[in-house]
PDB file of C-alpha atoms in Angstrom:
ATOM      1  CA  UNK A 188      -3.790  18.319  17.044  1.00 58.00           C
ATOM      2  CA  UNK A 189      -5.536  16.795  14.044  1.00 57.00           C
ATOM      3  CA  UNK A 190      -7.628  19.185  11.949  1.00 59.00           C
ATOM      4  CA  UNK A 191     -11.342  19.408  12.609  1.00 62.00           C
ATOM      5  CA  UNK A 192     -13.497  16.968  10.656  1.00 59.00           C
ATOM      6  CA  UNK A 193     -14.831  18.066   7.302  1.00 60.00           C
ATOM      7  CA  UNK A 194     -18.636  18.163   7.128  1.00 66.00           C
ATOM      8  CA  UNK A 195     -18.923  16.429   3.743  1.00 80.00           C
ATOM      9  CA  UNK A 196     -17.058  13.153   3.714  1.00 84.00           C
ATOM     10  CA  UNK A 197     -16.590  11.004   0.621  1.00 88.00           C
ATOM     11  CA  UNK A 198     -18.903   8.035   0.140  1.00 92.00           C
ATOM     12  CA  UNK A 199     -17.671   4.539   0.978  1.00 95.00           C
ATOM     13  CA  UNK A 200     -17.682   1.202  -0.799  1.00 94.00           C
ATOM     14  CA  UNK A 201     -17.168  -2.318   0.483  1.00 94.00           C
ATOM     15  CA  UNK A 202     -14.727  -5.091  -0.300  1.00 89.00           C
ATOM     16  CA  UNK A 203     -15.983  -8.022   1.717  1.00 85.00           C
ATOM     17  CA  UNK A 204     -16.374  -6.705   5.275  1.00 89.00           C
ATOM     18  CA  UNK A 205     -13.919  -3.875   4.662  1.00 94.00           C
ATOM     19  CA  UNK A 206     -15.503  -0.428   4.283  1.00 96.00           C
ATOM     20  CA  UNK A 207     -13.288   1.848   2.173  1.00 96.00           C
ATOM     21  CA  UNK A 208     -13.665   5.527   1.367  1.00 96.00           C
ATOM     22  CA  UNK A 209     -14.132   6.056  -2.372  1.00 94.00           C
ATOM     23  CA  UNK A 210     -11.134   8.366  -2.223  1.00 94.00           C
ATOM     24  CA  UNK A 211      -7.938   6.558  -1.149  1.00 95.00           C
ATOM     25  CA  UNK A 212      -4.702   8.208  -0.061  1.00 95.00           C
ATOM     26  CA  UNK A 213      -1.956   7.142  -2.460  1.00 92.00           C
ATOM     27  CA  UNK A 214       1.383   6.278  -0.942  1.00 89.00           C
ATOM     28  CA  UNK A 215       3.869   7.490  -3.536  1.00 84.00           C
ATOM     29  CA  UNK A 216       4.743  10.720  -1.782  1.00 77.00           C
ATOM     30  CA  UNK A 217       4.765   8.916   1.569  1.00 86.00           C
ATOM     31  CA  UNK A 218       7.353   6.513   0.170  1.00 87.00           C
ATOM     32  CA  UNK A 219       9.038   9.356  -1.778  1.00 82.00           C
ATOM     33  CA  UNK A 220       8.485   7.539  -5.068  1.00 80.00           C
ATOM     34  CA  UNK A 221       7.667  10.396  -7.408  1.00 80.00           C
ATOM     35  CA  UNK A 222       7.623   8.950 -10.955  1.00 81.00           C
ATOM     36  CA  UNK A 223       9.949  11.784 -11.914  1.00 85.00           C
ATOM     37  CA  UNK A 224      11.757  10.084 -14.799  1.00 87.00           C
ATOM     38  CA  UNK A 225      15.347  11.328 -15.032  1.00 90.00           C
ATOM     39  CA  UNK A 226      14.821  14.262 -12.646  1.00 91.00           C
ATOM     40  CA  UNK A 227      16.875  12.712  -9.860  1.00 85.00           C
ATOM     41  CA  UNK A 228      16.590  15.706  -7.523  1.00 90.00           C
ATOM     42  CA  UNK A 229      12.801  15.272  -7.205  1.00 90.00           C
ATOM     43  CA  UNK A 230      13.142  12.132  -5.051  1.00 85.00           C
ATOM     44  CA  UNK A 231      15.439  14.017  -2.668  1.00 89.00           C
ATOM     45  CA  UNK A 232      13.103  17.031  -2.654  1.00 91.00           C
ATOM     46  CA  UNK A 233      10.119  14.795  -1.802  1.00 88.00           C
ATOM     47  CA  UNK A 234      12.098  13.072   0.959  1.00 89.00           C
ATOM     48  CA  UNK A 235      13.121  16.411   2.494  1.00 92.00           C
ATOM     49  CA  UNK A 236       9.570  17.762   2.411  1.00 92.00           C
ATOM     50  CA  UNK A 237       7.727  14.596   3.406  1.00 92.00           C
ATOM     51  CA  UNK A 238       9.367  14.055   6.787  1.00 95.00           C
ATOM     52  CA  UNK A 239       7.917  11.538   9.220  1.00 95.00           C
ATOM     53  CA  UNK A 240       6.055  14.389  10.930  1.00 96.00           C
ATOM     54  CA  UNK A 241       4.669  15.680   7.598  1.00 95.00           C
ATOM     55  CA  UNK A 242       3.553  12.154   6.671  1.00 95.00           C
ATOM     56  CA  UNK A 243       1.704  11.778   9.982  1.00 96.00           C
ATOM     57  CA  UNK A 244       0.142  15.222   9.456  1.00 96.00           C
ATOM     58  CA  UNK A 245      -0.957  14.159   5.947  1.00 95.00           C
ATOM     59  CA  UNK A 246      -2.509  10.957   7.326  1.00 96.00           C
ATOM     60  CA  UNK A 247      -4.388  12.966   9.998  1.00 97.00           C
ATOM     61  CA  UNK A 248      -5.690  15.467   7.431  1.00 96.00           C
ATOM     62  CA  UNK A 249      -6.836  12.617   5.188  1.00 96.00           C
ATOM     63  CA  UNK A 250      -8.684  10.946   8.066  1.00 96.00           C
ATOM     64  CA  UNK A 251     -10.253  14.228   9.196  1.00 95.00           C
ATOM     65  CA  UNK A 252     -11.656  14.590   5.687  1.00 95.00           C
ATOM     66  CA  UNK A 253     -13.164  11.113   5.523  1.00 96.00           C
ATOM     67  CA  UNK A 254     -10.367   9.289   3.708  1.00 96.00           C
ATOM     68  CA  UNK A 255     -10.082   6.073   5.695  1.00 97.00           C
ATOM     69  CA  UNK A 256      -7.562   4.102   3.604  1.00 97.00           C
ATOM     70  CA  UNK A 257      -3.997   4.462   2.333  1.00 97.00           C
ATOM     71  CA  UNK A 258      -2.580   2.289  -0.442  1.00 96.00           C
ATOM     72  CA  UNK A 259       1.137   1.806  -1.078  1.00 95.00           C
ATOM     73  CA  UNK A 260       3.955  -0.701  -1.338  1.00 93.00           C
ATOM     74  CA  UNK A 261       5.912  -1.830   1.713  1.00 93.00           C
ATOM     75  CA  UNK A 262       9.315  -0.180   2.101  1.00 92.00           C
ATOM     76  CA  UNK A 263      10.382  -0.598   5.752  1.00 93.00           C
ATOM     77  CA  UNK A 264      10.612   3.044   6.829  1.00 93.00           C
ATOM     78  CA  UNK A 265       7.207   4.252   5.537  1.00 93.00           C
ATOM     79  CA  UNK A 266       5.597   1.147   7.066  1.00 95.00           C
ATOM     80  CA  UNK A 267       7.245   2.053  10.391  1.00 95.00           C
ATOM     81  CA  UNK A 268       5.734   5.554  10.091  1.00 96.00           C
ATOM     82  CA  UNK A 269       2.284   4.014   9.538  1.00 96.00           C
ATOM     83  CA  UNK A 270       2.840   1.894  12.669  1.00 96.00           C
ATOM     84  CA  UNK A 271       3.879   4.962  14.646  1.00 96.00           C
ATOM     85  CA  UNK A 272       0.846   6.887  13.377  1.00 97.00           C
ATOM     86  CA  UNK A 273      -1.454   4.213  14.765  1.00 96.00           C
ATOM     87  CA  UNK A 274       0.420   3.829  18.048  1.00 96.00           C
ATOM     88  CA  UNK A 275       1.387   7.428  18.827  1.00 96.00           C
ATOM     89  CA  UNK A 276      -1.487   9.348  17.234  1.00 96.00           C
ATOM     90  CA  UNK A 277      -4.305   6.844  17.533  1.00 97.00           C
ATOM     91  CA  UNK A 278      -4.689   6.819  13.753  1.00 97.00           C
ATOM     92  CA  UNK A 279      -7.316   4.522  12.301  1.00 97.00           C
ATOM     93  CA  UNK A 280      -6.503   4.821   8.597  1.00 97.00           C
ATOM     94  CA  UNK A 281      -6.659   1.404   6.951  1.00 97.00           C
ATOM     95  CA  UNK A 282      -3.786  -0.035   4.957  1.00 97.00           C
ATOM     96  CA  UNK A 283      -4.017  -1.676   1.561  1.00 97.00           C
ATOM     97  CA  UNK A 284      -0.427  -2.687   0.879  1.00 97.00           C
ATOM     98  CA  UNK A 285       1.334  -4.493  -1.960  1.00 96.00           C
ATOM     99  CA  UNK A 286       4.338  -6.557  -0.864  1.00 97.00           C
ATOM    100  CA  UNK A 287       7.401  -6.045  -3.038  1.00 95.00           C
ATOM    101  CA  UNK A 288       8.902  -9.478  -2.351  1.00 97.00           C
ATOM    102  CA  UNK A 289       9.485 -11.719  -5.363  1.00 95.00           C
ATOM    103  CA  UNK A 290       6.639 -14.018  -6.302  1.00 97.00           C
ATOM    104  CA  UNK A 291       8.285 -17.393  -6.833  1.00 97.00           C
ATOM    105  CA  UNK A 292       6.895 -20.938  -6.850  1.00 97.00           C
ATOM    106  CA  UNK A 293       7.759 -21.555  -3.172  1.00 97.00           C
ATOM    107  CA  UNK A 294       6.246 -18.170  -2.187  1.00 97.00           C
ATOM    108  CA  UNK A 295       8.693 -18.000   0.778  1.00 98.00           C
ATOM    109  CA  UNK A 296       9.682 -14.309   0.511  1.00 97.00           C
ATOM    110  CA  UNK A 297       6.201 -13.220  -0.480  1.00 98.00           C
ATOM    111  CA  UNK A 298       4.671 -15.173   2.425  1.00 98.00           C
ATOM    112  CA  UNK A 299       7.109 -13.505   4.825  1.00 98.00           C
ATOM    113  CA  UNK A 300       6.058 -10.038   3.626  1.00 97.00           C
ATOM    114  CA  UNK A 301       2.367 -10.954   3.822  1.00 98.00           C
ATOM    115  CA  UNK A 302       2.739 -12.313   7.364  1.00 98.00           C
ATOM    116  CA  UNK A 303       4.631  -9.195   8.499  1.00 97.00           C
ATOM    117  CA  UNK A 304       1.971  -6.916   7.020  1.00 97.00           C
ATOM    118  CA  UNK A 305      -0.843  -8.866   8.642  1.00 97.00           C
ATOM    119  CA  UNK A 306       0.982  -8.798  11.983  1.00 96.00           C
ATOM    120  CA  UNK A 307       1.150  -4.996  11.621  1.00 95.00           C
ATOM    121  CA  UNK A 308      -2.619  -4.846  11.075  1.00 94.00           C
ATOM    122  CA  UNK A 309      -2.766  -4.441   7.303  1.00 97.00           C
ATOM    123  CA  UNK A 310      -6.425  -4.652   6.243  1.00 97.00           C
ATOM    124  CA  UNK A 311      -5.961  -5.772   2.614  1.00 98.00           C
ATOM    125  CA  UNK A 312      -3.117  -6.884   0.353  1.00 98.00           C
ATOM    126  CA  UNK A 313      -2.681  -6.845  -3.401  1.00 98.00           C
ATOM    127  CA  UNK A 314      -0.133  -8.153  -5.859  1.00 98.00           C
ATOM    128  CA  UNK A 315       2.164  -5.264  -6.821  1.00 96.00           C
ATOM    129  CA  UNK A 316       1.503  -4.108 -10.376  1.00 95.00           C
ATOM    130  CA  UNK A 317       5.198  -4.337 -11.255  1.00 94.00           C
ATOM    131  CA  UNK A 318       5.114  -8.061 -10.438  1.00 97.00           C
ATOM    132  CA  UNK A 319       1.678  -8.710 -11.947  1.00 98.00           C
ATOM    133  CA  UNK A 320       2.672  -7.111 -15.257  1.00 98.00           C
ATOM    134  CA  UNK A 321       5.823  -9.245 -15.449  1.00 97.00           C
ATOM    135  CA  UNK A 322       4.176 -12.508 -14.358  1.00 98.00           C
ATOM    136  CA  UNK A 323       1.346 -12.183 -16.876  1.00 98.00           C
ATOM    137  CA  UNK A 324       3.777 -11.291 -19.668  1.00 98.00           C
ATOM    138  CA  UNK A 325       5.675 -14.501 -18.840  1.00 98.00           C
ATOM    139  CA  UNK A 326       2.457 -16.561 -18.804  1.00 98.00           C
ATOM    140  CA  UNK A 327       2.761 -17.303 -15.071  1.00 98.00           C
ATOM    141  CA  UNK A 328      -0.875 -16.931 -14.079  1.00 98.00           C
ATOM    142  CA  UNK A 329      -0.384 -19.748 -11.564  1.00 98.00           C
ATOM    143  CA  UNK A 330       1.893 -17.444  -9.551  1.00 98.00           C
ATOM    144  CA  UNK A 331      -0.573 -14.559  -9.834  1.00 98.00           C
ATOM    145  CA  UNK A 332      -3.237 -16.878  -8.405  1.00 98.00           C
ATOM    146  CA  UNK A 333      -0.932 -18.025  -5.590  1.00 98.00           C
ATOM    147  CA  UNK A 334      -0.138 -14.416  -4.670  1.00 98.00           C
ATOM    148  CA  UNK A 335      -3.848 -13.567  -4.485  1.00 98.00           C
ATOM    149  CA  UNK A 336      -4.784 -16.676  -2.509  1.00 98.00           C
ATOM    150  CA  UNK A 337      -2.003 -16.413   0.083  1.00 98.00           C
ATOM    151  CA  UNK A 338      -3.401 -13.413   2.049  1.00 98.00           C
ATOM    152  CA  UNK A 339      -6.854 -14.987   1.875  1.00 97.00           C
ATOM    153  CA  UNK A 340      -5.470 -17.930   3.871  1.00 97.00           C
ATOM    154  CA  UNK A 341      -5.153 -15.406   6.725  1.00 97.00           C
ATOM    155  CA  UNK A 342      -8.631 -13.958   6.182  1.00 96.00           C
ATOM    156  CA  UNK A 343      -7.347 -10.791   4.491  1.00 97.00           C
ATOM    157  CA  UNK A 344      -8.904  -9.485   1.254  1.00 97.00           C
ATOM    158  CA  UNK A 345      -6.525  -9.729  -1.686  1.00 97.00           C
ATOM    159  CA  UNK A 346      -6.358  -8.672  -5.313  1.00 97.00           C
ATOM    160  CA  UNK A 347      -4.113  -7.666  -8.200  1.00 98.00           C
ATOM    161  CA  UNK A 348      -2.652  -4.303  -9.159  1.00 96.00           C
ATOM    162  CA  UNK A 349      -1.324  -3.646 -12.676  1.00 96.00           C
ATOM    163  CA  UNK A 350      -0.264  -1.141 -15.268  1.00 94.00           C
ATOM    164  CA  UNK A 351      -1.117  -3.257 -18.319  1.00 95.00           C
ATOM    165  CA  UNK A 352      -4.562  -4.035 -19.671  1.00 97.00           C
ATOM    166  CA  UNK A 353      -3.299  -7.553 -20.479  1.00 96.00           C
ATOM    167  CA  UNK A 354      -3.224  -8.245 -16.721  1.00 98.00           C
ATOM    168  CA  UNK A 355      -6.877  -7.289 -16.310  1.00 97.00           C
ATOM    169  CA  UNK A 356      -7.832  -9.464 -19.284  1.00 97.00           C
ATOM    170  CA  UNK A 357      -5.793 -12.413 -18.005  1.00 97.00           C
ATOM    171  CA  UNK A 358      -7.300 -12.138 -14.522  1.00 96.00           C
ATOM    172  CA  UNK A 359     -10.816 -11.966 -15.932  1.00 95.00           C
TER     173      UNK A 359
END
């Protein structure tokens, strides 16, 4: 059973019609991506600890404490766990997902990822920071714009993630 609700829940903000808790559950441990440099065993350790059941427990605890959104990239297995959480546990946590497909002029692979995410009920999509950093460094702001506009064609809020301040400046 999910834990009892916490009395003090975090405040919420809005992006368009989407109401998002000010605290968002990050997806790195759910996808087992640990930013552990050359410590190769850490990925395996995270994968052994964060089983599907533990991930669903983590999602339930987050929701019980007022966190209504998870943000992560879209590897197939963790996305399937999010699907299962909604279907099997009645989970309502919202998804803000960044597709990992290449952003190319025809947008074919990226469009496919976006359509799959929307079909799954993804509430918002953003351009993965890894891709945004690279595209801006190459002067390909046209592709950044295409990646942001594509989900909007489906009525889904969209934005840009990044690791480099240059991306923020270029987008502004």
